[in-house]
Tab-separated table of C-alpha atoms in Angstrom:
chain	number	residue	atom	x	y	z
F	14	UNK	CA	143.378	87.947	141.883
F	15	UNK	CA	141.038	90.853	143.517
F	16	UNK	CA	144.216	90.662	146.174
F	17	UNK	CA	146.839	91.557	143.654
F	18	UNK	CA	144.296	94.239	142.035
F	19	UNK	CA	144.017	96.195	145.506
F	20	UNK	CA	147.913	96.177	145.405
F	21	UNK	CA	148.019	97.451	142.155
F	22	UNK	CA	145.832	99.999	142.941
F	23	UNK	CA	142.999	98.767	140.538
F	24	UNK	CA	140.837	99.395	143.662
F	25	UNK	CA	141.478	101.322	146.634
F	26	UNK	CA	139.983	99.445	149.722
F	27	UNK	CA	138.519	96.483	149.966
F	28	UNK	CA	135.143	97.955	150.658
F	29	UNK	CA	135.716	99.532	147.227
F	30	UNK	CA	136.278	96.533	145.746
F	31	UNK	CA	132.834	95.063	147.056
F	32	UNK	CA	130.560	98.052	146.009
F	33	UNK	CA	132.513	97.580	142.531
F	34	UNK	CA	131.186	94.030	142.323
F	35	UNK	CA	127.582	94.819	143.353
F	36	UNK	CA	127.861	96.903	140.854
F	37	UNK	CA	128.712	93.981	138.402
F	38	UNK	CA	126.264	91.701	139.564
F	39	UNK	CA	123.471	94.347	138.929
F	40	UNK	CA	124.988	94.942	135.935
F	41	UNK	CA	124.892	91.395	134.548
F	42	UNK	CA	121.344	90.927	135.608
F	43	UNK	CA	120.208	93.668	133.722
F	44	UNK	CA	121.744	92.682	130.781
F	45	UNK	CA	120.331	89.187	131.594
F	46	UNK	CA	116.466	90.361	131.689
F	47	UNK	CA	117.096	92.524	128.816
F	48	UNK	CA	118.342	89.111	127.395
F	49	UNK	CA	115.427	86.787	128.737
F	50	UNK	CA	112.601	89.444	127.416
F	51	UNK	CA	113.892	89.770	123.364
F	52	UNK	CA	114.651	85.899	123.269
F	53	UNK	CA	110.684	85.674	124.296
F	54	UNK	CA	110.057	88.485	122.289
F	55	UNK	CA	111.522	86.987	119.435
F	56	UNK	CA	109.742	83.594	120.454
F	57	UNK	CA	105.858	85.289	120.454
F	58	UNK	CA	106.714	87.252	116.832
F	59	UNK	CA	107.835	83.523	115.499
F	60	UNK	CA	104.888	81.342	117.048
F	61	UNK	CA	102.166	84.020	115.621
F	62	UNK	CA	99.708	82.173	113.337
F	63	UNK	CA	97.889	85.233	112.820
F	64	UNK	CA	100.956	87.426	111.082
F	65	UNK	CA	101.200	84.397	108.303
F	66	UNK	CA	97.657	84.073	108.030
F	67	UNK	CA	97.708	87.660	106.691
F	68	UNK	CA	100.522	86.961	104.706
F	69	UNK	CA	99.620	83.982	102.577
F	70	UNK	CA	96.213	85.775	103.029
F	71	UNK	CA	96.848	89.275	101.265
F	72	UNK	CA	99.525	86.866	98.796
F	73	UNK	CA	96.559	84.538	97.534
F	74	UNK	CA	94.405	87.857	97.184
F	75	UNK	CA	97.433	89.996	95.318
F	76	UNK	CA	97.858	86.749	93.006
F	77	UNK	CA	94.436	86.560	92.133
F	78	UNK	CA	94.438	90.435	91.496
F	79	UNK	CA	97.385	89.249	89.120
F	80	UNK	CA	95.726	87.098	87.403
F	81	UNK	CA	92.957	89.011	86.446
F	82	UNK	CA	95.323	91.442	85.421
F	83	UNK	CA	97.070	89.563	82.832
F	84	UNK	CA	96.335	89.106	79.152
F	85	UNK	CA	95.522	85.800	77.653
F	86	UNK	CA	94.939	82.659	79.239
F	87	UNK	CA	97.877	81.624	82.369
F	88	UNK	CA	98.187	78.793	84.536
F	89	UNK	CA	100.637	79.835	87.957
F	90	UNK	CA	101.998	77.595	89.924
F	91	UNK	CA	102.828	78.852	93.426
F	92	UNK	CA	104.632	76.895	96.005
F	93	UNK	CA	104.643	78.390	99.752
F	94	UNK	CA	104.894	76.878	103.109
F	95	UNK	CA	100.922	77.363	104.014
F	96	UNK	CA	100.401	73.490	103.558
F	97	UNK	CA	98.441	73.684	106.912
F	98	UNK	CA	96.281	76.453	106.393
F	99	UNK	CA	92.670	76.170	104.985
F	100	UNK	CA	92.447	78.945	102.065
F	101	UNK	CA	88.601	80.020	101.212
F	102	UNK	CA	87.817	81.716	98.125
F	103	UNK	CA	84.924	83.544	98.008
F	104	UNK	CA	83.323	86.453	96.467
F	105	UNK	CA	85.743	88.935	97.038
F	106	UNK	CA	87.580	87.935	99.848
F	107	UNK	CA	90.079	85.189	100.149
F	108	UNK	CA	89.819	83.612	104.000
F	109	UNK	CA	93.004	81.876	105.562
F	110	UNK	CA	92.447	79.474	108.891
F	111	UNK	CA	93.841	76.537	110.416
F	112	UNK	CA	91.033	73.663	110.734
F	113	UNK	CA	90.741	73.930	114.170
F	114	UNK	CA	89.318	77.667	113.911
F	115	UNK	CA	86.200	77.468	111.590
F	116	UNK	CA	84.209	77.007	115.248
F	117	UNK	CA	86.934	78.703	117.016
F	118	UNK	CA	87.243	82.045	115.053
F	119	UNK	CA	90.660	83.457	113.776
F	120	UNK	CA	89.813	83.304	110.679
F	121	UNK	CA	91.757	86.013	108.429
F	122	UNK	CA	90.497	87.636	105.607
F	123	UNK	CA	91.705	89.950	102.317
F	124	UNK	CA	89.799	91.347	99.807
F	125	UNK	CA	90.800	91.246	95.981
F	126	UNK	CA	89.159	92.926	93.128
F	127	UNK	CA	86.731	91.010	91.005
F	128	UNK	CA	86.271	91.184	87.241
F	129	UNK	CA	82.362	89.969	86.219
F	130	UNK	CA	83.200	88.761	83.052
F	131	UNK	CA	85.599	86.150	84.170
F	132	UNK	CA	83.881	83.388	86.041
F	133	UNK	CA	85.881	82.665	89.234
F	134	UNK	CA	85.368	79.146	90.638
F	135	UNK	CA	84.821	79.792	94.669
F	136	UNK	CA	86.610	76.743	96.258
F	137	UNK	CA	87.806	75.410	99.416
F	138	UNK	CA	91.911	74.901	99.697
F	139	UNK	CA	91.702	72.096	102.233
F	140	UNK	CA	95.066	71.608	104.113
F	141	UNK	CA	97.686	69.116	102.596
F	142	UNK	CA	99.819	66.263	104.448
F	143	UNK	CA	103.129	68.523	104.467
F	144	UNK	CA	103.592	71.642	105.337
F	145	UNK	CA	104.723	72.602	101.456
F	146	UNK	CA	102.200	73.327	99.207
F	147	UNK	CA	101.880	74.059	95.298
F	148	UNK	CA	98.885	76.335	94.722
F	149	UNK	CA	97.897	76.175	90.849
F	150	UNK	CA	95.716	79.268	89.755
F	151	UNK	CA	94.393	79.063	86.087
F	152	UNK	CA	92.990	81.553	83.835
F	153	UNK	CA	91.631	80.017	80.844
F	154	UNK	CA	88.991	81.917	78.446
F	155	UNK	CA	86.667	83.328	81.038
F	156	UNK	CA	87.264	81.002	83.529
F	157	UNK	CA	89.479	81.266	86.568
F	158	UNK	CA	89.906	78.258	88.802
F	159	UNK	CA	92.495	77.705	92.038
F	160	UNK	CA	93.706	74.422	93.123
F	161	UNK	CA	95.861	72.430	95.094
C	1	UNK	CA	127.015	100.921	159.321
C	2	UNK	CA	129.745	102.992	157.099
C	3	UNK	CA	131.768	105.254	158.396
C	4	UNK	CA	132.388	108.994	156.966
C	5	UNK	CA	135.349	107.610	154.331
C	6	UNK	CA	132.955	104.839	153.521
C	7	UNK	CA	130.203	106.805	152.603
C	8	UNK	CA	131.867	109.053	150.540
C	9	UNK	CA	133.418	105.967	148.684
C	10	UNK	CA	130.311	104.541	147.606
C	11	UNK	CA	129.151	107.994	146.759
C	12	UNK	CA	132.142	108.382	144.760
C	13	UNK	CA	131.676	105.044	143.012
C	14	UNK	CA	128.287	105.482	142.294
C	15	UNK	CA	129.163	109.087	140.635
C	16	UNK	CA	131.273	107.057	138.974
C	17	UNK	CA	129.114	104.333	137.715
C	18	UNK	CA	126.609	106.459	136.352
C	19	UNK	CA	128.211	107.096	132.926
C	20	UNK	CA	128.597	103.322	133.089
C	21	UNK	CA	124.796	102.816	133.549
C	22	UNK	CA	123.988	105.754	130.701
C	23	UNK	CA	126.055	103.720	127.887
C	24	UNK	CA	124.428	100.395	129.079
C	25	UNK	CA	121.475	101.453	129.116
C	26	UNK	CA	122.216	102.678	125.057
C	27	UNK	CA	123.668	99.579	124.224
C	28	UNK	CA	120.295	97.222	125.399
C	29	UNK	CA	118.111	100.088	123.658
C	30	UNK	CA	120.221	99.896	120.844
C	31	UNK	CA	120.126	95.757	120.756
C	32	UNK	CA	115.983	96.101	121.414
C	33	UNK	CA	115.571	98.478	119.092
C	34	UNK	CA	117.492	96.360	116.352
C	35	UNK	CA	115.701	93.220	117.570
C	36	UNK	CA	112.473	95.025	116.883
C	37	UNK	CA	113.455	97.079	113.496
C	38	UNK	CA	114.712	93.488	112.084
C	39	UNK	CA	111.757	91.323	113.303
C	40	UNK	CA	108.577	92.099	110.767
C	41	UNK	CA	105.440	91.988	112.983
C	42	UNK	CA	103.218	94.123	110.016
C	43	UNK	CA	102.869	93.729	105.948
C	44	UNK	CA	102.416	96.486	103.969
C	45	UNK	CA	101.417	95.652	100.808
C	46	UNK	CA	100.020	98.748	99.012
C	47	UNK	CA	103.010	99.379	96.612
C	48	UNK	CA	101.794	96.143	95.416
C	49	UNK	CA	98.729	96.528	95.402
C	50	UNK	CA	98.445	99.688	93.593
C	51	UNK	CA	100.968	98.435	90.790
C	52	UNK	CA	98.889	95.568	90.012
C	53	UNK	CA	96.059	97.667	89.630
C	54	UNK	CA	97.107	99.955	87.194
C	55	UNK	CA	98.071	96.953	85.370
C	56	UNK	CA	94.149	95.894	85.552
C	57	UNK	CA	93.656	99.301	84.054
C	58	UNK	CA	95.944	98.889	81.833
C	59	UNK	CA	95.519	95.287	80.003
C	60	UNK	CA	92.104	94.363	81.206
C	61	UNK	CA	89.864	94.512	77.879
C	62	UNK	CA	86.914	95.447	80.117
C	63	UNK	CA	89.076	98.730	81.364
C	64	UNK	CA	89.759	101.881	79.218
C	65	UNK	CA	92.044	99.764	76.680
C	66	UNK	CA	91.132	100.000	73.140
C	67	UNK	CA	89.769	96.613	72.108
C	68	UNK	CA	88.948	95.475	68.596
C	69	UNK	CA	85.337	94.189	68.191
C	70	UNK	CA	86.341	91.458	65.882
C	71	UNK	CA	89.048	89.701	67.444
C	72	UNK	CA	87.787	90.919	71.249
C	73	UNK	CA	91.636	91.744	71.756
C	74	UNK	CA	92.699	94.552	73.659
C	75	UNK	CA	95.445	96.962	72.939
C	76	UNK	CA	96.995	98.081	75.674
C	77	UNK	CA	98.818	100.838	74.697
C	78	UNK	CA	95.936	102.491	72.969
C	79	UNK	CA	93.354	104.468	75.040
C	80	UNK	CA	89.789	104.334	74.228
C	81	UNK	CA	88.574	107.885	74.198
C	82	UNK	CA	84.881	107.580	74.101
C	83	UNK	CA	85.047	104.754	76.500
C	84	UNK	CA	86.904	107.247	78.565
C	85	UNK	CA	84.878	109.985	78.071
C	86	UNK	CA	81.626	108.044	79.047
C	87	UNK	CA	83.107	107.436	82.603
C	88	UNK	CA	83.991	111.181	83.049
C	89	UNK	CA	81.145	112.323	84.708
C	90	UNK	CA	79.832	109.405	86.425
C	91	UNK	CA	79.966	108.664	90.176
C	92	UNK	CA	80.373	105.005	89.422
C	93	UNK	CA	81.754	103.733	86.772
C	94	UNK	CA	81.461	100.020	85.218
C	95	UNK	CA	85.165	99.862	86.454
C	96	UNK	CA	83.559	99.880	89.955
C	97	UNK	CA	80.510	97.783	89.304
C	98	UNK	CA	82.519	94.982	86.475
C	99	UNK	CA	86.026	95.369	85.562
C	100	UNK	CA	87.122	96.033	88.978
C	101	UNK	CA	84.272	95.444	92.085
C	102	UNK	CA	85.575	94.939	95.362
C	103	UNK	CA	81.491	93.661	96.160
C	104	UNK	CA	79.294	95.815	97.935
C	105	UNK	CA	82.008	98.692	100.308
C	106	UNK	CA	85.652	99.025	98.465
C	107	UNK	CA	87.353	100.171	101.996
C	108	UNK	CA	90.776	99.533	100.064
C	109	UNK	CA	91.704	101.155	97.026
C	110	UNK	CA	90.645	104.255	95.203
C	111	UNK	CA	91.999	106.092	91.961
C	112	UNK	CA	92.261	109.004	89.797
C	113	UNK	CA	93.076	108.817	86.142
C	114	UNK	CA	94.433	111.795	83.834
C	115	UNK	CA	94.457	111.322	80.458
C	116	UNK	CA	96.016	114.722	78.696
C	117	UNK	CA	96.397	114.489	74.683
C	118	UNK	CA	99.028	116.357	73.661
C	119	UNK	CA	97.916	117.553	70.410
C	120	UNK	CA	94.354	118.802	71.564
C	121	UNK	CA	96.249	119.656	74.965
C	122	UNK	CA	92.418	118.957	76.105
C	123	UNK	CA	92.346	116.551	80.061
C	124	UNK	CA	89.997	114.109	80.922
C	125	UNK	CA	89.542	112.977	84.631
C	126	UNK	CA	88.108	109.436	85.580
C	127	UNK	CA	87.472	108.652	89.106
C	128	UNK	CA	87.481	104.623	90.379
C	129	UNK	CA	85.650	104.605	93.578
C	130	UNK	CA	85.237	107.889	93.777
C	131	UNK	CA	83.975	108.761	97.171
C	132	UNK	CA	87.018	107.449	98.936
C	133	UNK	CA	89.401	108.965	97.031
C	134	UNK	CA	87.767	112.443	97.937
C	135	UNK	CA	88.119	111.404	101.125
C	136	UNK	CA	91.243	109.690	101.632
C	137	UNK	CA	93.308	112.183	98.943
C	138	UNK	CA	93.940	114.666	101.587
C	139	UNK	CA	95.535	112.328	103.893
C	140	UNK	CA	98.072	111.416	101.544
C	141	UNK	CA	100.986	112.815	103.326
C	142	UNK	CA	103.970	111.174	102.624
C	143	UNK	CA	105.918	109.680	105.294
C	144	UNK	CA	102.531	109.124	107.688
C	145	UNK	CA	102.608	105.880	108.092
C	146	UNK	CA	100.303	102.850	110.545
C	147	UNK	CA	96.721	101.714	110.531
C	148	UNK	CA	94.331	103.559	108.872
C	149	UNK	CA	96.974	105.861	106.960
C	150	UNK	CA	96.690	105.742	103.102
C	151	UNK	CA	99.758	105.319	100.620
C	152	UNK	CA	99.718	107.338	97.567
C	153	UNK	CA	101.406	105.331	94.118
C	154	UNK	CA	101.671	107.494	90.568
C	155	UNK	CA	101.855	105.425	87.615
C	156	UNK	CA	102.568	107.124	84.212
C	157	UNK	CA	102.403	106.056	80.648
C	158	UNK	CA	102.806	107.648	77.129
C	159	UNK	CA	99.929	106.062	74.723
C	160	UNK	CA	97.641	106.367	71.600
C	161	UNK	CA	94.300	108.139	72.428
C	162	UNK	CA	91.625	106.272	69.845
C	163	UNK	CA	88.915	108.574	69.164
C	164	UNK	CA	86.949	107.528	66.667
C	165	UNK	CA	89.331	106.877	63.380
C	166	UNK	CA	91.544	109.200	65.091
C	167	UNK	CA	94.689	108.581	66.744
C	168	UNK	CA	96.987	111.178	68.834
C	169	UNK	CA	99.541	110.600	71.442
C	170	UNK	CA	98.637	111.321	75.308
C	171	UNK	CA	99.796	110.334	78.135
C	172	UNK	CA	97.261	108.033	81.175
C	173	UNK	CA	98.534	109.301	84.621
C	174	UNK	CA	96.966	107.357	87.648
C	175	UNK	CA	96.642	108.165	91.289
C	176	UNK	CA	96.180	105.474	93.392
C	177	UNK	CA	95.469	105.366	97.085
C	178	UNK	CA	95.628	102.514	99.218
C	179	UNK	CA	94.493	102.334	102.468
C	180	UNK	CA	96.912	100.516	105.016
């Protein structure tokens, strides 16, 4: 093939030819790397805990804000994916960790406004068999209580 | 090990190659950078944040909503103006000790609220954590964003000032900074 390209005249010499394919080679590996390095990239972003513990974090705190926020009594149900994650309410600040990091550390945290005269239950979300999970946030009267 | 002809060919290949290297060197940029723009790796959540507080404002019965002593409902529409009034001059408000207390520090959120009556044309300035927003108002400039920049939201609404037995229209304008 490379024969019949010299005769065409795709390349001049033979020598040509071989600095042409170097060329290639180097090419292709840089393309390669620049491959190898966003697949891993990509990998790290997907495998970080700590990005969805700040997610459902700030999400349980933003809900709760919600639910303060709205008139009457309410009962939410809200299904996620955080099945495996510990949730901590407590005075102010709603805590996301996986069980393995109460001694380890890791442990997540996002404030949410408080209203005094509403008496929020401070519980413990403990993690559920599957990874789905229905989170059930009720507002009756003065009382606001979270569940699982 | 090349001789003069050989030389000059690789020098003319490598003149050759370099556009080559300049528009591959684009194209992995361009995949990295759209690899990077389409992966989320931070949440900001202050849009939300602020909206759901000035619905706190709004609705709460414990805010600056009229609420009737009888039933204990609150109107949300209607403004409270000596309610208002009382939190005009104050530091710290009950919005920051009861209706809305973020505990001990609030490092988070901060507000200003306007209420103008239209028939008095008289404006009345309430501050929710008042410090910070002193603090962090100057920083709102739009576009900054990244940790420890604040996001400015401006919520609006036309309502019924109460004063008294008196009613007038007005409008509640709220400023609300959240910190990133």
């Amino acid at each position: 093939m490379f024969s019949s390209m010299i005769k065409r005249g795709v390349f001049k010499s033979k020598k040509a030819m071989d600095v042409e394919l170097l060329f290639n080679i180097f090419e292709i590996l840089i393309v390669f790397f620049a491959a190898v390095t966003l697949v891993e990239f990509v990998n790290t972003e997907s495998d970080r805990t700590a990005f969805f513990k700040e997610y459902y974090a700030r999400d349980a705190a933003l809900t709760l804000n919600a639910i303060y926020a709205a008139p009457g009594d309410i009962e939410y149900q809200h299904a996620s994916k955080a099945g495996k994650y510990i949730f901590n309410i407590k005075q102010n600040e709603v805590e996301v960790f996986l069980p393995n990091e109460v001694t380890e550390g890791g442990i997540v945290g996002y404030p949410f406004a408080e209203d005094k005269s509403y008496s929020l239950s401070y519980t413990k979300l403990e993690p559920t068999p599957n990874e789905d999970s229905r989170t059930i946030y009720k507002k009756k009267k003065d009382a606001i209580s979270v569940s699982r | 090990m090349f001789n003069k002809k050989g030389t000059s060919s690789i020098s003319e290949h490598v003149l050759l190659w370099i556009p080559k290297f300049v528009y591959l060197v684009i194209v992995v940029l361009s995949v990295v950078f759209l690899v990077r723009m389409l992966v989320v790796s931070n949440i900001d959540s202050t849009e939300a944040e602020a909206r759901i507080f000035a619905n706190r404002i709004f609705y709460s019965p414990n805010a600056v909503s009229y609420v009737d002593p009888e039933l204990g409902r609150a109107y949300p529409g209607i403004i409270d103006a000596d309610k208002f009034k009382s939190m005009e001059n104050s530091d710290l408000t009950f919005l920051d000790i009861t209706s809305l207390s973020y505990g001990k520090e609030n490092r988070l959120i901060a507000a200003k609220l306007r209420l103008k009556n239209f028939e008095s044309g008289e404006e009345h300035n309430v501050y929710y954590n008042k410090e910070n927003y002193l603090y962090w108002e100057p920083r709102t400039i739009h576009g900054v964003s990244g940790s420890g920049s604040v996001n400015s939201v401006d919520e609006q609404r036309y309502v019924t000032i109460k004063s008294g037995e008196k009613f007038t229209s007005g409008k509640l304008i709220i400023n609300i900074i959240v910190r990133r």
